[in-house]
Short mmCIF file of C-alpha atoms and ligand atoms in Angstrom, two decimals:
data_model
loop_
_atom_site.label_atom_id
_atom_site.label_comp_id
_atom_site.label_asym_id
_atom_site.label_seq_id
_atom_site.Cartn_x
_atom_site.Cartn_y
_atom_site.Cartn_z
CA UNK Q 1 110.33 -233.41 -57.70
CA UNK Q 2 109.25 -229.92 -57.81
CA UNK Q 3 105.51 -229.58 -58.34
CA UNK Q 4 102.51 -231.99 -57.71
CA UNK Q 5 98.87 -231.75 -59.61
CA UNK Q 6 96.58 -232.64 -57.18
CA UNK Q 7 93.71 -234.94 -59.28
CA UNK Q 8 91.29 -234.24 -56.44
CA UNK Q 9 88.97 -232.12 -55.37
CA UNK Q 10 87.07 -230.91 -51.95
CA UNK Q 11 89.03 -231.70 -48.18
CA UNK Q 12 91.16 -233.97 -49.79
CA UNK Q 13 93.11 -231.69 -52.21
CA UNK Q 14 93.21 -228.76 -49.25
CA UNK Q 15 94.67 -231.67 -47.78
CA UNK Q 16 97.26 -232.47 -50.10
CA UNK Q 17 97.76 -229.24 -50.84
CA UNK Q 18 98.82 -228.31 -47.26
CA UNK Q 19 101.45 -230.62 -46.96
CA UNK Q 20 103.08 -230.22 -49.91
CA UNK Q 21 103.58 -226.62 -48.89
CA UNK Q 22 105.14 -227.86 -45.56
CA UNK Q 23 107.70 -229.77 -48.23
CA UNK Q 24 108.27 -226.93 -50.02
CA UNK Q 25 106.71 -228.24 -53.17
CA UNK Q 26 104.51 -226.47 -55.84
CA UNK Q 27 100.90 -227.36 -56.17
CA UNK Q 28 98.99 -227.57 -58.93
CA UNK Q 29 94.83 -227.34 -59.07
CA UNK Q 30 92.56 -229.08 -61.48
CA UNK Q 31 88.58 -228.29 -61.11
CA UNK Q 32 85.36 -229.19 -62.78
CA UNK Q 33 83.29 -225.85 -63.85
CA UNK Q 34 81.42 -226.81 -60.75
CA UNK Q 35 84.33 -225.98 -58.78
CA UNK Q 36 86.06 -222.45 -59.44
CA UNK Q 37 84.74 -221.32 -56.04
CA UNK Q 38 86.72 -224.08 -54.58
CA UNK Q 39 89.27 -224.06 -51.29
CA UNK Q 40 91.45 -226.20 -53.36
CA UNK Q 41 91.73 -223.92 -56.02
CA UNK Q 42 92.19 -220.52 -53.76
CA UNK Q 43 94.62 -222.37 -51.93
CA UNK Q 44 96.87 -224.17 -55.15
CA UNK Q 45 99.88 -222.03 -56.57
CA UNK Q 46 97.84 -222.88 -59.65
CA UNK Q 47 95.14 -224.29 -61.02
CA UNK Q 48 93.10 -225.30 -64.24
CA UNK Q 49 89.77 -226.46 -64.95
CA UNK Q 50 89.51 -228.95 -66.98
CA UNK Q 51 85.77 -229.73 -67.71
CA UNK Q 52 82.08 -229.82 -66.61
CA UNK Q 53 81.17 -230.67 -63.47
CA UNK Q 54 80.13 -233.89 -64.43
CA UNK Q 55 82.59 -236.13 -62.92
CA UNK Q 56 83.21 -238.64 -65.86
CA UNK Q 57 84.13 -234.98 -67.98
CA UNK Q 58 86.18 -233.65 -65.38
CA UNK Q 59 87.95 -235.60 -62.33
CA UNK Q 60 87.26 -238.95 -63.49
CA UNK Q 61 88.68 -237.72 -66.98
CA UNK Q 62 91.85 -239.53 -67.60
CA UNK Q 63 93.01 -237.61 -71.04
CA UNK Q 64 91.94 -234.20 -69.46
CA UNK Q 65 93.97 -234.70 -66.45
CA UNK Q 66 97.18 -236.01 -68.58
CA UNK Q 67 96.63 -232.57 -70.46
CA UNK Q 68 96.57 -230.48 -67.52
CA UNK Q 69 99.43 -232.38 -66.12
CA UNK Q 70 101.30 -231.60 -69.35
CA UNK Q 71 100.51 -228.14 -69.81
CA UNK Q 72 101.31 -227.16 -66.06
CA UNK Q 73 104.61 -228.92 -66.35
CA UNK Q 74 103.72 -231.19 -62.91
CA UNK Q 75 106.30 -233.55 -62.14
CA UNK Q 76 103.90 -236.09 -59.95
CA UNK Q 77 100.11 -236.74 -59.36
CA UNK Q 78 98.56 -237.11 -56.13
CA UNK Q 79 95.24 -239.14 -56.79
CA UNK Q 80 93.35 -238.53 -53.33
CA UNK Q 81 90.80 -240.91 -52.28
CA UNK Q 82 87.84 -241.96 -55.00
CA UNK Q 83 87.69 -240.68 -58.53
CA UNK Q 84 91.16 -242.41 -60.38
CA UNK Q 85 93.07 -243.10 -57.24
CA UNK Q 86 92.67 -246.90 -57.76
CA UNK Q 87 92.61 -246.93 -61.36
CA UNK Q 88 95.08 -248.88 -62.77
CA UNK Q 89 95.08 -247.41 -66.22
CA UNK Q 90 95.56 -244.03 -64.61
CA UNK Q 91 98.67 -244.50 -62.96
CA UNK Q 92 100.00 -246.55 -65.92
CA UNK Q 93 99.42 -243.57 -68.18
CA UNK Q 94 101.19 -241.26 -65.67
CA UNK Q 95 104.37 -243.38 -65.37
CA UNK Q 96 104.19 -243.55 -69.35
CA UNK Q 97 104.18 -239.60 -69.52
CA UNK Q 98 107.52 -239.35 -67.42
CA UNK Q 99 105.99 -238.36 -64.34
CA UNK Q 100 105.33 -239.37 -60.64
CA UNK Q 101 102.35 -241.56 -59.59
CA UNK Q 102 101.51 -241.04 -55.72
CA UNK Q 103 100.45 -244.46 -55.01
CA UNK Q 104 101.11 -248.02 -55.72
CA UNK Q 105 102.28 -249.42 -59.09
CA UNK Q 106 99.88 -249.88 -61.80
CA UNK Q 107 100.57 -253.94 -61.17
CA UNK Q 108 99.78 -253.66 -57.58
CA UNK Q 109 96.62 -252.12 -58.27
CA UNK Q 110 95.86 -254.34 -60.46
CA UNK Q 111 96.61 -257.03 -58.19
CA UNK Q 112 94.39 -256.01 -54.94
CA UNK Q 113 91.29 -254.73 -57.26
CA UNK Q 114 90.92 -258.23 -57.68
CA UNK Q 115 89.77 -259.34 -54.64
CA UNK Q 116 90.29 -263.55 -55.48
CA UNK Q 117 93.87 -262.64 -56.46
CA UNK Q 118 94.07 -260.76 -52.98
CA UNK Q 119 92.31 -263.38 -51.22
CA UNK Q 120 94.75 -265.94 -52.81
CA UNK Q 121 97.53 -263.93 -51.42
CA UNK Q 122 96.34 -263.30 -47.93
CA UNK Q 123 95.90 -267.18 -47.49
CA UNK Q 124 99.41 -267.77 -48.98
CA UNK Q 125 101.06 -265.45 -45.45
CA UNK Q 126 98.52 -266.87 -43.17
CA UNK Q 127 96.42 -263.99 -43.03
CA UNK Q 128 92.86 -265.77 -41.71
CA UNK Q 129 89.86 -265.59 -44.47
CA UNK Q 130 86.31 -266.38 -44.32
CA UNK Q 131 85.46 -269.86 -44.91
CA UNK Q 132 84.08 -270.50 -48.45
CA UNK Q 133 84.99 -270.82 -51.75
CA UNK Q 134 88.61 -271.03 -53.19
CA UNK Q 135 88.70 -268.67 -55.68
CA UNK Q 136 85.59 -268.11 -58.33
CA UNK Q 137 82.44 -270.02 -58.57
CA UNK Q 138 79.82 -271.34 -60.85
CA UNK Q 139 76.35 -272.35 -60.21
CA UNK Q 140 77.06 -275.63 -59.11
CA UNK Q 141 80.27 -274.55 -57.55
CA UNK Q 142 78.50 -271.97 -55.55
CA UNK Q 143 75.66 -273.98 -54.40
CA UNK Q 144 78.51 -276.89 -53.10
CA UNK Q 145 80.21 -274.19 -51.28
CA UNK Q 146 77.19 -272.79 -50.23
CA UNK Q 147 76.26 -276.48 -48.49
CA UNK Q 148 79.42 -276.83 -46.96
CA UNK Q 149 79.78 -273.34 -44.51
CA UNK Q 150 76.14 -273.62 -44.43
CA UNK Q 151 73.75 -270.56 -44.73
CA UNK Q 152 73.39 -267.23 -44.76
CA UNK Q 153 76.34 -266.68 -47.36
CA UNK Q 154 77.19 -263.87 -48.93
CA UNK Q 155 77.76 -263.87 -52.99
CA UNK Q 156 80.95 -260.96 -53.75
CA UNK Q 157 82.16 -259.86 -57.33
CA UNK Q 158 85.56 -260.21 -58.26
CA UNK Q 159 85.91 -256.92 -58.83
CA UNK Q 160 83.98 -255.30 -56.29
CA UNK Q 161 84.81 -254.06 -53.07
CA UNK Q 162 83.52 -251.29 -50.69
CA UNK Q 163 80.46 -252.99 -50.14
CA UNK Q 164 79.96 -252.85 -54.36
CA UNK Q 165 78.45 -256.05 -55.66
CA UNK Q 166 77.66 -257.90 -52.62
CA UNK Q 167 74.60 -259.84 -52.30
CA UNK Q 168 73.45 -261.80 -49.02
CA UNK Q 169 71.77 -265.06 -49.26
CA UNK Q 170 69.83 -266.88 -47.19
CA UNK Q 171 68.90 -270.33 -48.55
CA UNK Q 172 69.53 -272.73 -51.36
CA UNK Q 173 66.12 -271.17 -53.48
CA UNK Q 174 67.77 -267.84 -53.07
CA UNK Q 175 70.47 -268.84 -54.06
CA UNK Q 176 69.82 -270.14 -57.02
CA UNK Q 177 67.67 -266.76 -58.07
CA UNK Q 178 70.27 -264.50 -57.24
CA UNK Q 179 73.71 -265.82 -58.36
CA UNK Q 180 72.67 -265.38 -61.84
CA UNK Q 181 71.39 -261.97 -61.16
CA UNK Q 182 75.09 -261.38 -59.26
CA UNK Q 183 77.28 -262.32 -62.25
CA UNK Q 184 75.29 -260.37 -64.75
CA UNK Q 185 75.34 -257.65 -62.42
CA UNK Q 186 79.28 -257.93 -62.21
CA UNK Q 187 79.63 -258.38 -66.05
CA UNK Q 188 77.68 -254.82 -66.45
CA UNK Q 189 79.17 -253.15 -63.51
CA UNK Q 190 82.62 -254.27 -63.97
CA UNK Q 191 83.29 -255.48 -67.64
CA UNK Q 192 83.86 -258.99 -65.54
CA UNK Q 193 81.56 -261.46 -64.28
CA UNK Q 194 83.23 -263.90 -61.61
CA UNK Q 195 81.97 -263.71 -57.88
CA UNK Q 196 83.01 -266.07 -54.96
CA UNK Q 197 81.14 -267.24 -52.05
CA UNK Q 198 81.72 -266.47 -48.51
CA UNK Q 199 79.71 -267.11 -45.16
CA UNK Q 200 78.09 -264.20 -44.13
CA UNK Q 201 79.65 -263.12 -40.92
CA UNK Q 202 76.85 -262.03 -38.02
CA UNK Q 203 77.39 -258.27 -37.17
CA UNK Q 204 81.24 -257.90 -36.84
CA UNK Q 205 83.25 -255.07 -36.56
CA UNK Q 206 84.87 -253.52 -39.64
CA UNK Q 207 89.04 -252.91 -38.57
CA UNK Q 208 91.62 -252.11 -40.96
CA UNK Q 209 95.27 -251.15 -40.94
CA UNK Q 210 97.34 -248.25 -41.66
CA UNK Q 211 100.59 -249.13 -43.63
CA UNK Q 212 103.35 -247.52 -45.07
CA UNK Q 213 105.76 -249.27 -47.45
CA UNK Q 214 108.62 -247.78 -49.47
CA UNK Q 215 109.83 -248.97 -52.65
CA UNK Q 216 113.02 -251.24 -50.82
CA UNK Q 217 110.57 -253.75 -48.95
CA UNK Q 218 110.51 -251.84 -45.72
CA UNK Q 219 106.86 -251.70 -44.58
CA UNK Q 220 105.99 -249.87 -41.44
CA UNK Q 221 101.78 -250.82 -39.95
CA UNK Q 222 100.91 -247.92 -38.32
CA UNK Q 223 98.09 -249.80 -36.27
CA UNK Q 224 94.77 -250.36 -36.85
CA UNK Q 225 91.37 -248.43 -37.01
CA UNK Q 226 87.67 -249.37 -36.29
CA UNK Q 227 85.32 -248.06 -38.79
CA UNK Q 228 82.21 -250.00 -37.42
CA UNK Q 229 79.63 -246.54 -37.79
CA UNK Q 230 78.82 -246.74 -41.21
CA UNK Q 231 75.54 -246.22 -43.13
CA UNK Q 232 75.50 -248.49 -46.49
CA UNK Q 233 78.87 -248.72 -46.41
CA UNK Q 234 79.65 -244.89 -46.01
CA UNK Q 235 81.64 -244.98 -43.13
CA UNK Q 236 80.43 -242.26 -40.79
CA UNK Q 237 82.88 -242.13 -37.25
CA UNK Q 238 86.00 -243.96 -36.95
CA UNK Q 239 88.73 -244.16 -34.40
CA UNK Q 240 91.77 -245.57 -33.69
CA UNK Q 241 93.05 -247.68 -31.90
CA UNK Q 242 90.38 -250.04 -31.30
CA UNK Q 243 88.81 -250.46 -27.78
CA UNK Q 244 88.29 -254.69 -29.00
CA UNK Q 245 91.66 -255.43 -29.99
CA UNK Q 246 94.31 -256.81 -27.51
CA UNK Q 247 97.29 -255.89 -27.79
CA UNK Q 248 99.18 -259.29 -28.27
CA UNK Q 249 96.75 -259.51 -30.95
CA UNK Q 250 97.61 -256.25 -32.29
CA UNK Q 251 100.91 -257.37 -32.96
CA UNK Q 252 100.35 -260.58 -35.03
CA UNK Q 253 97.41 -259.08 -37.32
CA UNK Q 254 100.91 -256.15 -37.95
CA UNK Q 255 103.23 -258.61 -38.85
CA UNK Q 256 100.60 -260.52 -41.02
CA UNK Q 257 99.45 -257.35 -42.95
CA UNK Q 258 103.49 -256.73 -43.32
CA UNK Q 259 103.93 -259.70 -44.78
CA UNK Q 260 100.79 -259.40 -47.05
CA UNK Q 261 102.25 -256.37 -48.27
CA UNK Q 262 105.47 -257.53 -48.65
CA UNK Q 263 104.42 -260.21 -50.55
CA UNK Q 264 102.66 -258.13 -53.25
CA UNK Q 265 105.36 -255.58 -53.17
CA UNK Q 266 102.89 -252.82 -52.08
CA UNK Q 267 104.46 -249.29 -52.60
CA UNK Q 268 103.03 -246.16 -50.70
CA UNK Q 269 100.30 -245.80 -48.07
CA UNK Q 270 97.76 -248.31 -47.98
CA UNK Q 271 94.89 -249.95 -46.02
CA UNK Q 272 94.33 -253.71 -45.15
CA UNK Q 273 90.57 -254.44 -44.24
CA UNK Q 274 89.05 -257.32 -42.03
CA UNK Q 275 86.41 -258.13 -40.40
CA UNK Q 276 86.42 -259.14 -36.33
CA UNK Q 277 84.43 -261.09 -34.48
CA UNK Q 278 83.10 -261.25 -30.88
CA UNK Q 279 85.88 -263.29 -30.42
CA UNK Q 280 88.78 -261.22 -32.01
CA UNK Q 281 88.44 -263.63 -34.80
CA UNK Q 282 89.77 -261.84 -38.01
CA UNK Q 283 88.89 -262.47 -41.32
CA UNK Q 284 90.73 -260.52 -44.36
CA UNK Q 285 88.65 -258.75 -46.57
CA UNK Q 286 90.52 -256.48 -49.16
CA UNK Q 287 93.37 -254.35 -49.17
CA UNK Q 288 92.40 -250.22 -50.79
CA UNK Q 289 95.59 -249.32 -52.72
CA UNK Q 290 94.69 -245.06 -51.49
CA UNK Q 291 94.73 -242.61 -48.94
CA UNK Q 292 91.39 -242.99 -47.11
CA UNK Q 293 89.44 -240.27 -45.40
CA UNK Q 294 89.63 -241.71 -42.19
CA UNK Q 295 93.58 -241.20 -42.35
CA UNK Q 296 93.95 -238.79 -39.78
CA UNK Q 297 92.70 -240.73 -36.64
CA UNK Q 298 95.93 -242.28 -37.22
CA UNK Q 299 98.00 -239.27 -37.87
CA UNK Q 300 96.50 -237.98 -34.39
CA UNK Q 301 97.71 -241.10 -32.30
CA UNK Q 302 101.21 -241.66 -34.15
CA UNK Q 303 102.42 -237.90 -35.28
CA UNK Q 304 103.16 -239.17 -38.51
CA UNK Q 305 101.88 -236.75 -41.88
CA UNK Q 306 101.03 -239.72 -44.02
CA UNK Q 307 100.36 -237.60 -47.26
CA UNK Q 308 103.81 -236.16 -46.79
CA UNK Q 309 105.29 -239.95 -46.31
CA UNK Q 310 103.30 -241.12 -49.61
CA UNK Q 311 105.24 -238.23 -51.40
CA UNK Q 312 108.53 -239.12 -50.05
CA UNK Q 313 107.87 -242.63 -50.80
CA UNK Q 314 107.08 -241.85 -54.33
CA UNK Q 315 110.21 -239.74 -54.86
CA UNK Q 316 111.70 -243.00 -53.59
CA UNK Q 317 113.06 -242.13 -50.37
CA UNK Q 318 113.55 -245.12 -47.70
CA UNK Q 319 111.21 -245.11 -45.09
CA UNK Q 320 112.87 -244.09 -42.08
CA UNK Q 321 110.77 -244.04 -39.24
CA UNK Q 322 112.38 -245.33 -35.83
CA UNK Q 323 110.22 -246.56 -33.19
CA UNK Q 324 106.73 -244.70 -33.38
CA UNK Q 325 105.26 -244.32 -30.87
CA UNK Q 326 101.11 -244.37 -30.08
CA UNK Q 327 99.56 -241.68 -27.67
CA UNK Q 328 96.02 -241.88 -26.35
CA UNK Q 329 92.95 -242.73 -28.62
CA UNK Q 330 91.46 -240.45 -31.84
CA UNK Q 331 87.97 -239.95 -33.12
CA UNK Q 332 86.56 -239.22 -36.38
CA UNK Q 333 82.98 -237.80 -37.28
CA UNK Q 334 82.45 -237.18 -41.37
CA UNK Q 335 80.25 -233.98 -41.26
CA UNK Q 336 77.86 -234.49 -44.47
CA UNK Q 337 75.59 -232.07 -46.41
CA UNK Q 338 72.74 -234.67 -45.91
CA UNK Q 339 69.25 -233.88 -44.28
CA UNK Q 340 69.12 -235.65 -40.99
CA UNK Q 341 65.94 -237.38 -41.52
CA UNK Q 342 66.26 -238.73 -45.14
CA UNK Q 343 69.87 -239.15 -45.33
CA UNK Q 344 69.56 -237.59 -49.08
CA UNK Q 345 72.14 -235.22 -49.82
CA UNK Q 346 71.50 -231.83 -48.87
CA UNK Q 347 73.68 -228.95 -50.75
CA UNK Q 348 73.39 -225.57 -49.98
CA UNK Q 349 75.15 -222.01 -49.69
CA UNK Q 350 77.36 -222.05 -46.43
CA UNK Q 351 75.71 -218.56 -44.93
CA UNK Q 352 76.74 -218.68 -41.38
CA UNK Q 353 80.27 -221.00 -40.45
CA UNK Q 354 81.49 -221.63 -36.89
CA UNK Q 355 83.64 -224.28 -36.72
CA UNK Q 356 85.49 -225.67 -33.16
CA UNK Q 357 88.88 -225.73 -31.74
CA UNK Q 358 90.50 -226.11 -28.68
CA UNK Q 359 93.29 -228.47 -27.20
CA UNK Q 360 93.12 -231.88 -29.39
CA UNK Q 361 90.98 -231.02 -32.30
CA UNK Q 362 91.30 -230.84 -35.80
CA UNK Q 363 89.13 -230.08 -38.36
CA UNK Q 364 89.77 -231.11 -42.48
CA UNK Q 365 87.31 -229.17 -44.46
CA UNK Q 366 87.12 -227.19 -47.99
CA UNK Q 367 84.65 -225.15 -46.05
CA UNK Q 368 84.60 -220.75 -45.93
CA UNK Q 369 81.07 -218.27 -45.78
CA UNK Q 370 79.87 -217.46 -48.71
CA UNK Q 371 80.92 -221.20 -50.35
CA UNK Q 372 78.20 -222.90 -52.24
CA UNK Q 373 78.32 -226.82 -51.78
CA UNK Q 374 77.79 -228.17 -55.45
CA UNK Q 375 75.47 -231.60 -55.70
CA UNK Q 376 77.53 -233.27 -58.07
CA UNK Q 377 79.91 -234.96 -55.89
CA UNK Q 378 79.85 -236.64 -52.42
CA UNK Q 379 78.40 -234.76 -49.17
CA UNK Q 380 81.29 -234.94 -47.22
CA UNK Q 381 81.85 -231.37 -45.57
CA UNK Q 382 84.09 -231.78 -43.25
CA UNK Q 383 86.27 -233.59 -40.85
CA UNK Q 384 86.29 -233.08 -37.42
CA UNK Q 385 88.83 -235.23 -35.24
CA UNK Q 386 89.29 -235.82 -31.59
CA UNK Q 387 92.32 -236.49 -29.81
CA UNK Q 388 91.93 -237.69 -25.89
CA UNK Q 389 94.34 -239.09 -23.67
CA UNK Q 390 91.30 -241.92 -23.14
CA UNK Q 391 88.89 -243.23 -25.47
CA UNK Q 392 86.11 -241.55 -23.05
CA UNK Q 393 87.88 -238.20 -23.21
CA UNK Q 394 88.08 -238.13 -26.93
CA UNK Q 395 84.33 -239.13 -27.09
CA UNK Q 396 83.79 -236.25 -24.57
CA UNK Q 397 85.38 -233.65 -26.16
CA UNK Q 398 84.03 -234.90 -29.86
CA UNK Q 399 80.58 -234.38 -28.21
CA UNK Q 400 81.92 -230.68 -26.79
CA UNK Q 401 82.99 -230.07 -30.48
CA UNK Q 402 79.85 -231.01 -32.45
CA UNK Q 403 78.34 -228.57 -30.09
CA UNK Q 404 80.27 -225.37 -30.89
CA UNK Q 405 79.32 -226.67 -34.93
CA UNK Q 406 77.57 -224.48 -36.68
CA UNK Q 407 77.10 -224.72 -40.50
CA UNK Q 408 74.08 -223.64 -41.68
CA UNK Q 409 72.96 -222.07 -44.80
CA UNK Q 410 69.64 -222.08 -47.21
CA UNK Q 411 68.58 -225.87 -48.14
CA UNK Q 412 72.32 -226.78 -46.14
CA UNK Q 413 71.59 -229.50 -43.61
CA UNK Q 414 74.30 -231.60 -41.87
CA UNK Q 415 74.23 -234.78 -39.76
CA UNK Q 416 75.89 -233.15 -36.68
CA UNK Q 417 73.06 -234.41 -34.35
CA UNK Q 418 73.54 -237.35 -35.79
CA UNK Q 419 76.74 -237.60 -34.58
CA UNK Q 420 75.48 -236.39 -30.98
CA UNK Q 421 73.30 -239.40 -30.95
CA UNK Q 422 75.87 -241.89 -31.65
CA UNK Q 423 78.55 -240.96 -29.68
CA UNK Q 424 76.35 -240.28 -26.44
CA UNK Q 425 74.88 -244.28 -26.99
CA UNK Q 426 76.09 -246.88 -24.11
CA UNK Q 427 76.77 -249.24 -27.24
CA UNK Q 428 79.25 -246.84 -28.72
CA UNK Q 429 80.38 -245.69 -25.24
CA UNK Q 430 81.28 -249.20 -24.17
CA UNK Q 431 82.75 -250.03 -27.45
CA UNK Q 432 80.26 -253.13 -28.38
CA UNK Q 433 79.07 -251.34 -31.60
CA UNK Q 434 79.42 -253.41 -34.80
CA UNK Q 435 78.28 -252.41 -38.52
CA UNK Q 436 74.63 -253.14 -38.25
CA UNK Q 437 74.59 -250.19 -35.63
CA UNK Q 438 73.37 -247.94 -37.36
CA UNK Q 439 70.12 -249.14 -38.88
CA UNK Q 440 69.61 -250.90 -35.68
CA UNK Q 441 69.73 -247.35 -33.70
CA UNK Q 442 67.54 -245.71 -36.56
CA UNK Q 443 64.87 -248.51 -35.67
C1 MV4 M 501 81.13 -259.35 -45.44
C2 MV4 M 501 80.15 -259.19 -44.42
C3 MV4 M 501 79.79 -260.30 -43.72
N1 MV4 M 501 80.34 -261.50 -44.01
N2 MV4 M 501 81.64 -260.56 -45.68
C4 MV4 M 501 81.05 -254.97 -47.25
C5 MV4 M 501 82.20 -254.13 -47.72
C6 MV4 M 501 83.26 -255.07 -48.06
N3 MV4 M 501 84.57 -254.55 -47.88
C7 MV4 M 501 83.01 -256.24 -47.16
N4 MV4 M 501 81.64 -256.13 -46.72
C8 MV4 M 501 81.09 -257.09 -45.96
N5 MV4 M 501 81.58 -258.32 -46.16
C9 MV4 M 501 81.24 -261.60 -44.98
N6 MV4 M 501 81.75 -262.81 -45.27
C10 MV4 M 501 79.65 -257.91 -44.21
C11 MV4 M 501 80.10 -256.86 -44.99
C12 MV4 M 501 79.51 -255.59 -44.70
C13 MV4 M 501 80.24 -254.54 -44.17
C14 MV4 M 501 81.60 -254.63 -43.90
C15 MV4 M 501 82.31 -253.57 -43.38
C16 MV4 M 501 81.65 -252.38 -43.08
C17 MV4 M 501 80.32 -252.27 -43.34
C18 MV4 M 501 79.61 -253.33 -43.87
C19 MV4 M 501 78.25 -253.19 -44.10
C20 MV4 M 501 77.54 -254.22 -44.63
C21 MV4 M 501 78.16 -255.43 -44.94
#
């Protein structure tokens, strides 16, 4: 492998793009017209645009990208998080054009987009799931199930996932008025209408794992993260490892979510997502076949460039990691182009740019002066992560870091205060945040 497109766009790609020039690869740019004033695209050996900034004409664009793939001569695709990474199709279409996918096989993605078929296979290694109902329901199967683990429950599509087509219920009557609504919904949204039934878990805390599997069944769990800060399921700070979690019970979720993936023959890097309760109670919710932006909390506690292992992996190299060893605790905040009241998204020329540094931090951004953040895709500006040798010195020197922030810029407004507010709390400090914290600190 010689050159990589990078089907991406924003702090991802710059990302992406970084790495591969650590490995001594080529990089190659694709942008919407939105986009020519891009990082990604200053920063790519080359780079083509390939449609309006529209993202279903550009970067969600399967035939467009295959062109630009073709016509730049790439050898692999790197997918990124969002847009095609998941996409089934997408990486079938760029095995059957000769080339690299970065990511799992078409099959496996297949697999874990269907979250009953994942479900199916986490109860078949043990993994622990949420009492309810065995695989998908129908009106009378849902209202049985509904009975038995008794209310609220919470009504899930098939093929949802992300907090996409999930409905809570409270009673029987609602019930009955919404599960019709929820498979219709499904049908339209995802061309399939089955939904299961779970009990709706009381304010637990979102923790996933990092893993790492090559294509010989060697699969490496890089530890978990806590992504409990979230606003309607837009995660906004996460952080690794996770104040709740003991450690003997660190150890038997990793050799459950190696087995999972194992099981499904998972290629690449990849996430496996669960709920926790107050008890350290897990409950498997789905596994995301991609990169996620929360990635480098783990990078900063392990040392480990998981972009550059996902490209090794694809060019089928064995995984060969000894022992790895965890140092001190990370933090994430996602700095967003949203106005601080509203939470709308709030794009804007980047006039004036100061960004922090200093011993343990890192900052991911497509940011420069003079860059204009388009609205047409998500408001995620940049990244800035913590390292501490303690959870409460990461948290202090996040806080010193979103003070030396400064982004600002006509109609640009960012949730750095936000971020203040959250990370100066007693519930965060003392780790007994849980995903309804959020909306119960904007109260
Ligand atoms: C749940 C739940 C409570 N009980 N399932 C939303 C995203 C998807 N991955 C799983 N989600 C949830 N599933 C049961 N049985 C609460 C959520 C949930 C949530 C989960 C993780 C992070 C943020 C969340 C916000 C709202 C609801």
């Amino acid at each position: 492998m010689q050159s990589l497109l990078i089907a991406n766009r924003g702090e991802i790609a710059v990302r992406v793009i970084r790495t591969c020039k650590e490995m001594g690869l080529k990089t190659i740019g694709i942008y919407s017209e939105a986009d020519s004033n891009s990082l990604h695209v200053k920063l790519a050996d080359m780079s083509l645009c390939i449609g309006p900034a529209e993202a279903s004409k550009s970067y969600l664009d399967i035939p467009r990208i295959i062109s630009a793939l073709e016509v730049s001569g790439g050898d692999a695709v790197h997918p990124g998080y969002g847009f095609l990474s998941e996409n089934p199709k997408f990486a079938e279409i760029v095995r059957a054009s000769g080339k690299v996918f970065v990511g799992p096989s078409p099959e496996t993605l297949e697999l874990i987009g269907d979250k009953i078929r994942a479900k199916e296979v986490a109860q078949r290694v043990g993994l622990p799931l949420v009492p309810g109902s065995e695989g998908p329901v129908d009106f009378q199967g849902a209202i049985e199930v509904a009975k038995k683990v008794g209310y609220p429950v919470v009504i899930k599509a098939a093929a949802g996932g992300g907090g996409r087509g999930i409905r809570v219920v409270h009673n029987e009557k609602e019930l009955r008025e919404k599960l019709p609504l929820a498979m219709e919904e499904a049908r339209v949204a995802f061309g399939d209408p089955r939904v299961y039934i779970e009990k709706y878990l009381i304010n637990p805390k979102h923790i996933e794992f990092q893993v790492l599997a090559d294509k010989y069944g060697n699969v490496l769990v890089l530890g978990e993260r806590e992504c409990s800060i979230q606003r309607r399921h837009q995660k906004l700070i996460e952080e690794a490892p996770s104040i709740s979690l003991k450690e003997e019970k660190r150890e038997q979720m990793e050799r459950l979510v190696a087995e999972f993936c194992k099981e499904i023959g998972y290629e690449g890097a990849g996430t496996v997502e669960f709920l926790m309760d107050e008890d350290e109670n897990f409950y498997f919710m789905e596994m995301n076949g991609r990169i996620q932006v929360e990635h480098p909390v783990t990078e900063m506690i392990t040392g480990i460039d998981l972009i550059a292992w996902q490209i090794r992996i694809a060019m089928g190299e064995r995984l060969e990691i000894g022992e790895i060893n965890r140092r001190g605790y990370a933090i994430e905040c996602r700095i967003n182009a949203e106005d601080p009241n509203t939470f709308l998204p709030s794009p804007g020329k980047v006039e004036e740019l100061y960004m922090p540094g200093g011993f343990g931090v890192r900052i991911d951004t497509h940011l420069y002066c003079g860059y204009s953040v388009p609205p047409f895709y998500d408001s995620l500006l940049a990244k800035l992560i913590c390292w501490g040798s303690t959870r409460d010195e990461a948290i202090k020197r996040c806080l010193r870091a979103l003070n030396e922030f400064n982004i600002s810029g006509q109609g640009l407004k960012t949730n750095v205060e936000f971020h203040k507010r959250v990370l100066s709390s007693r519930e965060f400090q003392q780790g007994k945040h849980h995903i309804k914290f959020v909306e119960e600190l904007l109260l």
